[in-house]
Short mmCIF file of C-alpha atoms and ligand atoms in Angstrom, two decimals:
data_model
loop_
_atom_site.label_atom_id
_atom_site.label_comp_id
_atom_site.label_asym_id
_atom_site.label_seq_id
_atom_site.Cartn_x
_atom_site.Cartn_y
_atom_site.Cartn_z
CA UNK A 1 77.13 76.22 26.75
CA UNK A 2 73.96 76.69 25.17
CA UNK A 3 72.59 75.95 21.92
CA UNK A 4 71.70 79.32 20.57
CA UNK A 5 75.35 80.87 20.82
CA UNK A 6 76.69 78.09 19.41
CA UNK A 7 74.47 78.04 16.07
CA UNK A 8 75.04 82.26 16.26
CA UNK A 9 78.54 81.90 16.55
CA UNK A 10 78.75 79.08 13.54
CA UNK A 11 76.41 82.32 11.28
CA UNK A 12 78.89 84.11 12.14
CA UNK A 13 81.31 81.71 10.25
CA UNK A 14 83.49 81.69 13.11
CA UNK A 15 85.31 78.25 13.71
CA UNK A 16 83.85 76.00 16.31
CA UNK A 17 86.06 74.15 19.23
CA UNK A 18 85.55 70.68 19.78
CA UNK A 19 83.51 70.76 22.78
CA UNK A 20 81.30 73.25 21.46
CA UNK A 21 80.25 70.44 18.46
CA UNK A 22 80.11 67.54 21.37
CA UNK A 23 78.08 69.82 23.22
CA UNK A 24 75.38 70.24 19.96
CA UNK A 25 76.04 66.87 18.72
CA UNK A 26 75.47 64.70 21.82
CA UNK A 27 72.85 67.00 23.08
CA UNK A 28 70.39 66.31 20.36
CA UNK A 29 71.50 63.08 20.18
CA UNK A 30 70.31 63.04 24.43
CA UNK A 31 66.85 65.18 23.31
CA UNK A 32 67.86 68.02 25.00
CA UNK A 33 68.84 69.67 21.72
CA UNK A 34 65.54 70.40 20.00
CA UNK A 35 65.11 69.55 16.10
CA UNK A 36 64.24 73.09 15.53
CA UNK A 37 67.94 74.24 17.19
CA UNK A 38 70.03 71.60 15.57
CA UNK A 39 68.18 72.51 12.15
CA UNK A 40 69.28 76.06 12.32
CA UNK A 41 72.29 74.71 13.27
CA UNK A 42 72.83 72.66 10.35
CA UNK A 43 71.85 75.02 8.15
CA UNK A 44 74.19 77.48 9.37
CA UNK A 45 76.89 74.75 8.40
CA UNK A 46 75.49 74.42 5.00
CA UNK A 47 76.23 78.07 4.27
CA UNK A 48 79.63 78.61 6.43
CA UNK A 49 81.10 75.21 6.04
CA UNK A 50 83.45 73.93 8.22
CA UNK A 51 87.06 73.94 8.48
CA UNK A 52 89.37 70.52 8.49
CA UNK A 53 89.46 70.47 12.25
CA UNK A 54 85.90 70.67 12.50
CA UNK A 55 85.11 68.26 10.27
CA UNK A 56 86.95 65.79 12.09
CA UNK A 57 85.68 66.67 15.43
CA UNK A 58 82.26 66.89 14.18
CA UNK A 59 83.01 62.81 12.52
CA UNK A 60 84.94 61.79 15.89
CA UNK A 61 81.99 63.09 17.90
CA UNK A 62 79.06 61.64 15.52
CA UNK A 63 81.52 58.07 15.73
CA UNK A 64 81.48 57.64 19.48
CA UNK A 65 77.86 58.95 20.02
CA UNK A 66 77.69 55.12 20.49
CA UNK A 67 79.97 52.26 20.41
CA UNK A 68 83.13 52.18 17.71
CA UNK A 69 83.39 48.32 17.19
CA UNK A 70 86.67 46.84 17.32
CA UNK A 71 86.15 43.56 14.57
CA UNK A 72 89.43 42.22 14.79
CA UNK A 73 88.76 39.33 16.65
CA UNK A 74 86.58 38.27 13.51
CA UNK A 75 89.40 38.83 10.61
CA UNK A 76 92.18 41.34 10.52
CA UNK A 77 91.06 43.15 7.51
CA UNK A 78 86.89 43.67 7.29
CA UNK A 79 85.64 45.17 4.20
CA UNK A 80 83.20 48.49 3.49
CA UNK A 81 81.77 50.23 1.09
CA UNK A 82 79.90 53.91 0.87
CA UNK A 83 78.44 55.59 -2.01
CA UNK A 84 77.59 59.06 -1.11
CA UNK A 85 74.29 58.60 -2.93
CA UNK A 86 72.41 58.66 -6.16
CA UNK A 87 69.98 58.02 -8.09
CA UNK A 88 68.99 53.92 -8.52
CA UNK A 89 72.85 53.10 -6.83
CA UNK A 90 71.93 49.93 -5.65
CA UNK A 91 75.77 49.06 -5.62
CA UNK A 92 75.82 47.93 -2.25
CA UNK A 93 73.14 45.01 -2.66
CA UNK A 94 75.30 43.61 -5.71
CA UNK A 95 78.99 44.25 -4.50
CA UNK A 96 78.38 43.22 -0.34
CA UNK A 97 77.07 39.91 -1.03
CA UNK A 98 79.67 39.24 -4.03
CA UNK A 99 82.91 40.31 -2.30
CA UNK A 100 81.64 38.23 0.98
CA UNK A 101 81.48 35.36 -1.31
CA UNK A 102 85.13 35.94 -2.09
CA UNK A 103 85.91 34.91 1.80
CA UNK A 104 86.39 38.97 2.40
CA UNK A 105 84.73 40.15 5.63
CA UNK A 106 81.84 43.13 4.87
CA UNK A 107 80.66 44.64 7.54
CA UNK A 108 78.99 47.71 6.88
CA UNK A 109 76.32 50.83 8.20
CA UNK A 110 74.14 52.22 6.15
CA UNK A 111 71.74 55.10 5.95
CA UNK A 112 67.85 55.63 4.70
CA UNK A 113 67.38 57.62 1.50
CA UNK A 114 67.98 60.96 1.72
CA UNK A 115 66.47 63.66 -0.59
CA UNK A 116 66.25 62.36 -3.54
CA UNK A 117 69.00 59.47 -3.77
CA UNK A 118 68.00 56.53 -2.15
CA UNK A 119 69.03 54.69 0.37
CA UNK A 120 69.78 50.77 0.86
CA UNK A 121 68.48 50.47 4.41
CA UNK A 122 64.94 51.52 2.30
CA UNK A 123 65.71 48.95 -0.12
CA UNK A 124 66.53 46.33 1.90
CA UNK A 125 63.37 46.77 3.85
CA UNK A 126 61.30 46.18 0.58
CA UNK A 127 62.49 42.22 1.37
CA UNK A 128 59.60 40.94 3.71
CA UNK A 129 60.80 40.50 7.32
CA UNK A 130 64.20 42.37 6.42
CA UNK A 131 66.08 43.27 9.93
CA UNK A 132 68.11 46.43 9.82
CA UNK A 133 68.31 47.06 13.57
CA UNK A 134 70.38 45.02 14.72
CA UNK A 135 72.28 45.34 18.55
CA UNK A 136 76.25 45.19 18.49
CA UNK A 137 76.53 41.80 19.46
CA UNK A 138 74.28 40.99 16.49
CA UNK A 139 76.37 42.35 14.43
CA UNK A 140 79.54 41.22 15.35
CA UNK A 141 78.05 37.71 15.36
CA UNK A 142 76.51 37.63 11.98
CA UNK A 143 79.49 38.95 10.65
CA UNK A 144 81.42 36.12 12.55
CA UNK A 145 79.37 33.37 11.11
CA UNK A 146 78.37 34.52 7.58
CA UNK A 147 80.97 37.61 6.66
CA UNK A 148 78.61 39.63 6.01
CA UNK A 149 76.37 41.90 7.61
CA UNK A 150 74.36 45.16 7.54
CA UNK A 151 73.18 47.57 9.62
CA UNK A 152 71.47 50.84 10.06
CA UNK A 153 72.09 53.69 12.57
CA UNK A 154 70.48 52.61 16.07
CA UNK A 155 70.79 53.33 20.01
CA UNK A 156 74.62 51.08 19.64
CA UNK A 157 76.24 52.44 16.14
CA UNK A 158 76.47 56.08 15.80
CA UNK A 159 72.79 57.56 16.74
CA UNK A 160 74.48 60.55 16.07
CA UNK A 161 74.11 59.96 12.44
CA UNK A 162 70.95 58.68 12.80
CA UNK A 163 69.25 61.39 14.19
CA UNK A 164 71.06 64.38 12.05
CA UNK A 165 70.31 62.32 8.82
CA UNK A 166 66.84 61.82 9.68
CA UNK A 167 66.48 65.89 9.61
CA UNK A 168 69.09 66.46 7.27
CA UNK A 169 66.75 64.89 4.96
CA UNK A 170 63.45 67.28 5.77
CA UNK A 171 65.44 70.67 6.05
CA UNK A 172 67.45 70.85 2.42
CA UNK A 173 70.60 70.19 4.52
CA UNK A 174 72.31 67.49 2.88
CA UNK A 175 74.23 69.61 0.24
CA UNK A 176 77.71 69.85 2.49
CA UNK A 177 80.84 68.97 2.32
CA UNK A 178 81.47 68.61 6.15
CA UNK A 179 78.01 67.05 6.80
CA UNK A 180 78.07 64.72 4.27
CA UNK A 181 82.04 63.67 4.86
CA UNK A 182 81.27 62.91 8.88
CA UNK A 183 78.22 61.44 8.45
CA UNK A 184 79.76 59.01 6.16
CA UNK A 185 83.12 58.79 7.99
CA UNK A 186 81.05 58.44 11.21
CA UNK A 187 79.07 55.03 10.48
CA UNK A 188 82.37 53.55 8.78
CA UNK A 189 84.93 54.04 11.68
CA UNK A 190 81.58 53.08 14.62
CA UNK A 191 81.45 49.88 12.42
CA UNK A 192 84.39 48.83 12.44
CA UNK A 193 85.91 48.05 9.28
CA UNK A 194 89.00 48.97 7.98
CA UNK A 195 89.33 48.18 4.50
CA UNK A 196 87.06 51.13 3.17
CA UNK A 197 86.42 51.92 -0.62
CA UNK A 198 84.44 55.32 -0.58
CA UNK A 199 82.15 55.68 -4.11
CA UNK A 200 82.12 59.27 -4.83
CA UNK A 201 79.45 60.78 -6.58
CA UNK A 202 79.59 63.40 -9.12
CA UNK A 203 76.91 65.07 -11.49
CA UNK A 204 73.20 66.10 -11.95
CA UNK A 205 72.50 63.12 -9.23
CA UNK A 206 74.91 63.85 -6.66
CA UNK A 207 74.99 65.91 -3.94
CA UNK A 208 78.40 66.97 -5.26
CA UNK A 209 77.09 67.58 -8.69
CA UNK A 210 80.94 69.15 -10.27
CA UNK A 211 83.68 66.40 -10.52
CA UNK A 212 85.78 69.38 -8.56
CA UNK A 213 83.65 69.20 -6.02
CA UNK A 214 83.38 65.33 -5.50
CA UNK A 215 86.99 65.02 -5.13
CA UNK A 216 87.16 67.60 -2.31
CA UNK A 217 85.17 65.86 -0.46
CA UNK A 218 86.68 62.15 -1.42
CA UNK A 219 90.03 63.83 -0.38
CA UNK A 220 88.26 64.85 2.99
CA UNK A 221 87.07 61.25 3.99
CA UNK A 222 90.16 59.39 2.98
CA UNK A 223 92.43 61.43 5.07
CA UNK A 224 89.81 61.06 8.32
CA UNK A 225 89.79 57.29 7.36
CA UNK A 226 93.94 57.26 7.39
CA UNK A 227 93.98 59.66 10.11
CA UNK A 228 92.74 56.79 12.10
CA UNK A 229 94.75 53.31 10.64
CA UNK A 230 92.05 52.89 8.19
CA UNK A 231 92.53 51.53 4.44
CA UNK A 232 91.08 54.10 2.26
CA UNK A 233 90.43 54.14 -1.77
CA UNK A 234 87.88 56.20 -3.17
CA UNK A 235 86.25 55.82 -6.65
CA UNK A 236 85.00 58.89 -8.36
CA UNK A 237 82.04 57.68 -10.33
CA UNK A 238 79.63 58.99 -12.70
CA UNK A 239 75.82 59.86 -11.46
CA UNK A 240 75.16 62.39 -14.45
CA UNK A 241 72.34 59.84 -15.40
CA UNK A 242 70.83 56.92 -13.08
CA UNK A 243 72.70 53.76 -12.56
CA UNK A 244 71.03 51.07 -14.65
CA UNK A 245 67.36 50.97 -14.83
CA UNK A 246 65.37 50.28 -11.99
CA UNK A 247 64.87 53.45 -9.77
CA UNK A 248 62.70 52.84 -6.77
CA UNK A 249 63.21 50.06 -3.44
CA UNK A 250 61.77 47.08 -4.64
CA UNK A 251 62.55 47.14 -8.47
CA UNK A 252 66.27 47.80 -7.32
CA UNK A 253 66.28 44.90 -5.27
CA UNK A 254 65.02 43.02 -8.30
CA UNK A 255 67.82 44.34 -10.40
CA UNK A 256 70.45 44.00 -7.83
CA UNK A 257 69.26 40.18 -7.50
CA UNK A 258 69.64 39.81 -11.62
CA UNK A 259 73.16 41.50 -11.23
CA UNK A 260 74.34 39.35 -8.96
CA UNK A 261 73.13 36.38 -11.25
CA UNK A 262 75.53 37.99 -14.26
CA UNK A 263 72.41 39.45 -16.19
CA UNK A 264 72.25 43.15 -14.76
CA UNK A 265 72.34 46.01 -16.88
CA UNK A 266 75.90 46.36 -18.55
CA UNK A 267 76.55 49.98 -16.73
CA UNK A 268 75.71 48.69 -13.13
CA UNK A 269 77.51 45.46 -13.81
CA UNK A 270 80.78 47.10 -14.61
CA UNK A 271 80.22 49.87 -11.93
CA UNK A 272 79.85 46.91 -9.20
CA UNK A 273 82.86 44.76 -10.45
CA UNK A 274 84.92 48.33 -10.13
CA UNK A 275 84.14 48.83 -6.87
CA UNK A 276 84.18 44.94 -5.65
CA UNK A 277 88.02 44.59 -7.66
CA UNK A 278 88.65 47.65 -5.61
CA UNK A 279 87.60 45.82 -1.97
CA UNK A 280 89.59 42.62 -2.49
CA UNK A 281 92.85 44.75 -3.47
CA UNK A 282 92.11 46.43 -0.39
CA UNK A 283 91.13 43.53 1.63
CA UNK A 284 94.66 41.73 0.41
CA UNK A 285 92.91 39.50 -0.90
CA UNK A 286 94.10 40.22 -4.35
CA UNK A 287 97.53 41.50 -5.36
CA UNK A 288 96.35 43.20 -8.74
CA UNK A 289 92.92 44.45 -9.87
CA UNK A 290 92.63 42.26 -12.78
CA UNK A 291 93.25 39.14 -10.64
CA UNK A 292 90.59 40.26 -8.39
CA UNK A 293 88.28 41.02 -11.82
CA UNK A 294 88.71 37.77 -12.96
CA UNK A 295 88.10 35.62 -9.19
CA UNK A 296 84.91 38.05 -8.81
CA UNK A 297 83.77 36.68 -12.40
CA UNK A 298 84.26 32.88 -11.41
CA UNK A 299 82.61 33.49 -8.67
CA UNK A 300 79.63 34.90 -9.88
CA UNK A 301 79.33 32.66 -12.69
CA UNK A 302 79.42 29.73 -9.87
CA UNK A 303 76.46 31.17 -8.23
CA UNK A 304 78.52 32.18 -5.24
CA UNK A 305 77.35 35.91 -5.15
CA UNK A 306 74.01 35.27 -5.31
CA UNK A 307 74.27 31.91 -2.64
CA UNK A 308 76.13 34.85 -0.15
CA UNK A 309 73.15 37.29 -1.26
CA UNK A 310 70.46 34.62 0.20
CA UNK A 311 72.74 33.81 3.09
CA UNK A 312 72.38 37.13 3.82
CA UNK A 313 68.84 37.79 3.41
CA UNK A 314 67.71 34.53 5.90
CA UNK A 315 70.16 35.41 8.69
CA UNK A 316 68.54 39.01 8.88
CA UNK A 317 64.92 37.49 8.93
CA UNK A 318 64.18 38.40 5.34
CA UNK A 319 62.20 36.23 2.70
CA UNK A 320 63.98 33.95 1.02
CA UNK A 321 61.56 33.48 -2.02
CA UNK A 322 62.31 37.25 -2.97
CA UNK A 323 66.07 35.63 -4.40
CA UNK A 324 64.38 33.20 -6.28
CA UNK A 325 60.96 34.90 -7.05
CA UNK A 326 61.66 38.62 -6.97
CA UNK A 327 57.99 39.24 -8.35
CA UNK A 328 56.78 38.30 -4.78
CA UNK A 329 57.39 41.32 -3.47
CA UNK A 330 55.49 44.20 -3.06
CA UNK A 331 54.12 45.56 -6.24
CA UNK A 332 52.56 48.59 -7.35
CA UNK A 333 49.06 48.75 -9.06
CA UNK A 334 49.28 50.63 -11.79
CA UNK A 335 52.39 50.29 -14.44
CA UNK A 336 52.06 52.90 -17.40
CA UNK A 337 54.58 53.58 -19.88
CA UNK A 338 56.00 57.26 -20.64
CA UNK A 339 55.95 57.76 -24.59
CA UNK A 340 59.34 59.99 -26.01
CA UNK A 341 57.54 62.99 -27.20
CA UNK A 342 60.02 63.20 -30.30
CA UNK A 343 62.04 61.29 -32.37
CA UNK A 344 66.34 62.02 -31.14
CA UNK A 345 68.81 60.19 -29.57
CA UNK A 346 69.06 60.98 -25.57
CA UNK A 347 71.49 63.86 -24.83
CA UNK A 348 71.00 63.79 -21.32
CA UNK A 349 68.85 62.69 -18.76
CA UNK A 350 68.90 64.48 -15.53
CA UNK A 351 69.13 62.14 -12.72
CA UNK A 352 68.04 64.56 -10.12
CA UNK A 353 65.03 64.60 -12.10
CA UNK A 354 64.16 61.04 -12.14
CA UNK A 355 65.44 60.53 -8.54
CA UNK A 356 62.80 63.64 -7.57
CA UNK A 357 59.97 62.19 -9.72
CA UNK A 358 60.47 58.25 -7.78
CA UNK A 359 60.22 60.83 -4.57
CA UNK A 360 56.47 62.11 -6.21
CA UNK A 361 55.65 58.41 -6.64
CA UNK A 362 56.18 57.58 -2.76
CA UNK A 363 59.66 56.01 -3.21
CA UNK A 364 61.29 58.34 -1.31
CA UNK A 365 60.64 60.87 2.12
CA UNK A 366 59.14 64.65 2.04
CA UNK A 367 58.85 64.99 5.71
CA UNK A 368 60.78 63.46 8.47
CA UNK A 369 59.54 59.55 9.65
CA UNK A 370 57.52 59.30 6.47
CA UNK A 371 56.79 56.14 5.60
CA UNK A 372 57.52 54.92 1.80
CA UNK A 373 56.05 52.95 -0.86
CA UNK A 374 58.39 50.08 -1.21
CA UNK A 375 56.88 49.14 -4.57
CA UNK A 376 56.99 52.33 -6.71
CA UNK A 377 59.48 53.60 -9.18
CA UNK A 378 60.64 53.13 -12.27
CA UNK A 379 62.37 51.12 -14.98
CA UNK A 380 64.27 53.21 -17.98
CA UNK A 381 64.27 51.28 -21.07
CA UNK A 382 66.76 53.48 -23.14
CA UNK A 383 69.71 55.28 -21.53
CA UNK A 384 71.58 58.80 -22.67
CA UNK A 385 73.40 58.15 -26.39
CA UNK A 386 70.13 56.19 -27.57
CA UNK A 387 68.18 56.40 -30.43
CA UNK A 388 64.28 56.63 -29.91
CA UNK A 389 61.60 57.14 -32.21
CA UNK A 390 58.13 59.25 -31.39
CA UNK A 391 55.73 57.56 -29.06
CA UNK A 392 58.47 54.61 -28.18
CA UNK A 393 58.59 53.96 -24.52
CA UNK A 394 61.19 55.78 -22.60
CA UNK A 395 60.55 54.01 -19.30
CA UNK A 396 57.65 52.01 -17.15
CA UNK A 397 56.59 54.02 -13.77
CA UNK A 398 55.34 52.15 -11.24
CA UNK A 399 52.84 53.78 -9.06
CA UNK A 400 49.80 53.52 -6.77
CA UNK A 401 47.97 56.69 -6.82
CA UNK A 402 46.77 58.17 -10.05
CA UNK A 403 47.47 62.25 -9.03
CA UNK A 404 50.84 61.30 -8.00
CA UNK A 405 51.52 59.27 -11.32
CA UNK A 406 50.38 62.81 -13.08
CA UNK A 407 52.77 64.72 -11.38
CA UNK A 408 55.97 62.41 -12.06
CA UNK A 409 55.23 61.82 -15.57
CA UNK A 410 55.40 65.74 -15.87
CA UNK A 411 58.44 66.13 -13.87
CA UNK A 412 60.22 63.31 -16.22
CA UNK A 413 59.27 64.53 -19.40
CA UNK A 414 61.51 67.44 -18.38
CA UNK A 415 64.43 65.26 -17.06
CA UNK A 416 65.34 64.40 -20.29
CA UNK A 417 67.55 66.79 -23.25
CA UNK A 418 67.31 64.91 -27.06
CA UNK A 419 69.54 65.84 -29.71
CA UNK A 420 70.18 64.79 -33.50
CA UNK A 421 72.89 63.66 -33.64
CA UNK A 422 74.77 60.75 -31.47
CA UNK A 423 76.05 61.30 -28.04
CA UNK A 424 78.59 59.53 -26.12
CA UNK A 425 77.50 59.19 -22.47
CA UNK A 426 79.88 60.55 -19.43
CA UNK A 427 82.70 57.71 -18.38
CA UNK A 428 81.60 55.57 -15.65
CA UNK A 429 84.65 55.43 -13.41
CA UNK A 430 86.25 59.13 -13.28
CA UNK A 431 89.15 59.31 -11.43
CA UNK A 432 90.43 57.05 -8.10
CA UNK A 433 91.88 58.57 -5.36
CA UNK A 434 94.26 56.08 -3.04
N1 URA B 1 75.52 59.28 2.58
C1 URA B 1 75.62 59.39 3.94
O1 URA B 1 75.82 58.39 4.64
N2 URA B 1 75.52 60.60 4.48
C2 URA B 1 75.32 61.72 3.77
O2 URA B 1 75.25 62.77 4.33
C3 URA B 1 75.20 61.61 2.37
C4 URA B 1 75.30 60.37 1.80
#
């Protein structure tokens, strides 16, 4: 079979068997598939899409590129979450750490940021000494003794996924349905858990920017997830704008860390005790979601989310003075304010804007293997529905280059639409799908 009939054939939009997709999947996962082949190949995806069946072959092929852990020897029900990605959704960080402190199992994959959402393997590696790789047995031990753990994609856990997210990233081939579905579906059912709560994604800062959209594609993963025994909810969730205020791998992590000690912003707190309400339900842990509301606030007000959250950070070699002194990681040199150029209230604020503009600052990847700035971003100090007067500060960026500050003070002045009179921001929580 070779490469080039298979990415003419997929042009073609002709439907692809299942040995045809092992055959470019494992291939390039091997090196004998070139980037240049599986590029086109992707990209011929983008445009044709796939059909049901292929979209589950492609995720069943991408899952057993490595090993599909079997965890229930740890606990019979292991928790996971996914966001399909957005801009400053540094959910996981909060809602891992705080549903493991509820005795819940989390054992989850993640991926690197991609485009211009971020990604919490990139975040996590703003923590000094942070360990993402981690071997199966690793896992499966950490999550043994601490119930929790995280991972990235490596040589064990679907490579697959590693590899094709790496280019995916490069080659403006993110924007799928089927791509996006297996490569999510793909690191949940390799790691194991089976208690999955999928956060959908929808508007200007989501790869599926119409609501329509997002819930094709939630409908997509949670039938692969049943398809194989798995526990599936998925929350349709609002990305019009970013999720609170810090945009940008370190300053996340320091927001994430004052979320988990009850004094995050108000959006991203509520957005995290959604999604955590919805693990325990599905974890059994919790027979109704307001039960598992009001456990998740005891705990947190206990300081048992943010004792799991340093747990956490020590057993995968990470500094443990980041929990208590956040400010002692890395920091960027030069912090300017952006002025609002008019007096309004904020009618909208384009969050594939801002998430582009952290990418100018060195937050995020242009070309493939880049390596980021861990310290630069952003902090928003007024949201959409505001009121702001001339000259006020809209946000702080954080940067370490002058030219590149330039440029993404340019490219946010034009993220954000004012009106005069009062707006009502788009609902958090949009629709869930069980
Ligand atoms: N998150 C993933 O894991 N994969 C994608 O393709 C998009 C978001």
């Amino acid at each position: 079979m070779h490469a080039v009939d298979i990415i003419r054939k997929k042009r073609q939009g002709a439907e692809l068997s299942r040995a045809e997709i092992e055959s470019m999947v494992l291939g390039f996962t091997r090196g004998d598939v070139p980037d240049y082949q599986m590029s086109a190949w992707l990209m011929a995806i983008v445009w044709r899409g796939m059909s049901q069946q292929e979209t589950i072959d492609l995720t069943m092929t991408m899952a057993h590129s490595g090993d599909v852990l079997d965890l229930s020897s740890i606990s019979p029900l292991v928790a996971d979450k996914h966001s399909t990605g957005g801009v400053g959704d540094k959910t996981t960080l909060v809602v891992a750490p705080w549903v493991a402190s509820m005795g819940l199992p989390v054992g989850k994959m993640s991926g690197r940021g991609l485009g211009f959402s971020g990604g919490t393997l990139d975040k996590l590696e703003s923590i000094p000494g942070f360990n993402v790789n981690l071997t199966r047995e690793q896992f499966m031990d950490q999550l043994r003794r601490l119930d929790i753990v995280l991972a990235g994609q490596s040589a064990d856990l679907a490579p697959a996924d590693g590899r094709m997210y790496a280019l995916r990233d490069v080659t403006a081939t993110v924007e799928s349905l089927p791509l996006i579905a297996s490569s999510v579906m793909s690191k949940k059912i390799a790691a194991g858990a089976n208690a999955i709560v999928l956060d959908v994604k929808t508007g200007s800062g989501a790869f599926m920017q119409t609501e329509e959209e997002a819930v094709a594609l939630a409908e997509t993963m949670v039938r692969i997830g049943a398809g194989v025994g798995r526990r599936m909810t998925a929350v349709i969730s609002d990305m019009e704008q970013p999720l609170g205020q810090a945009v940008g791998n370190s300053l996340e992590v320091t927001e994430a860390i004052a979320t988990l000690r009850g004094f995050g912003p108000p959006d991203l707190a509520e957005h995290c005790l959604v999604i955590a309400a919805e693990m325990l339900l599905l974890g059994g842990r919790c027979s109704t979601l307001e039960a598992a509301r009001a456990a998740l606030r005891r705990a947190m007000h206990r300081g048992k989310a943010v004792s799991k959250f340093r747990e956490w950070v020590v057993a995968q070699g990470g500094d443990e003075e980041v929990v208590d002194r956040p400010q002692s990681m890395p920091r960027a040199r030069l912090r300017v304010d952006l002025p609002a150029p008019c007096s309004g209230y904020i009618g909208a604020l384009n969050a594939m804007d801002v998430g582009l503009a952290a990418v100018a600052l060195g937050a995020g990847r242009q070309k493939k293997g880049e390596t980021i700035d861990h310290s630069v971003g952003l902090v928003l100090k007024k949201k959409v529905g505001e009121r702001v007067e001339a000259s006020e500060p809209l946000l702080t960026l954080h940067a370490n280059d002058e030219g590149r500050l330039a440029e993404a003070q340019e490219m946010l002045l034009g993220a954000y639409r004012w009106s005069d009179v009062p707006v009502i921001p788009a609902p958090l929580i949009r629709r869930v799908i069980r």
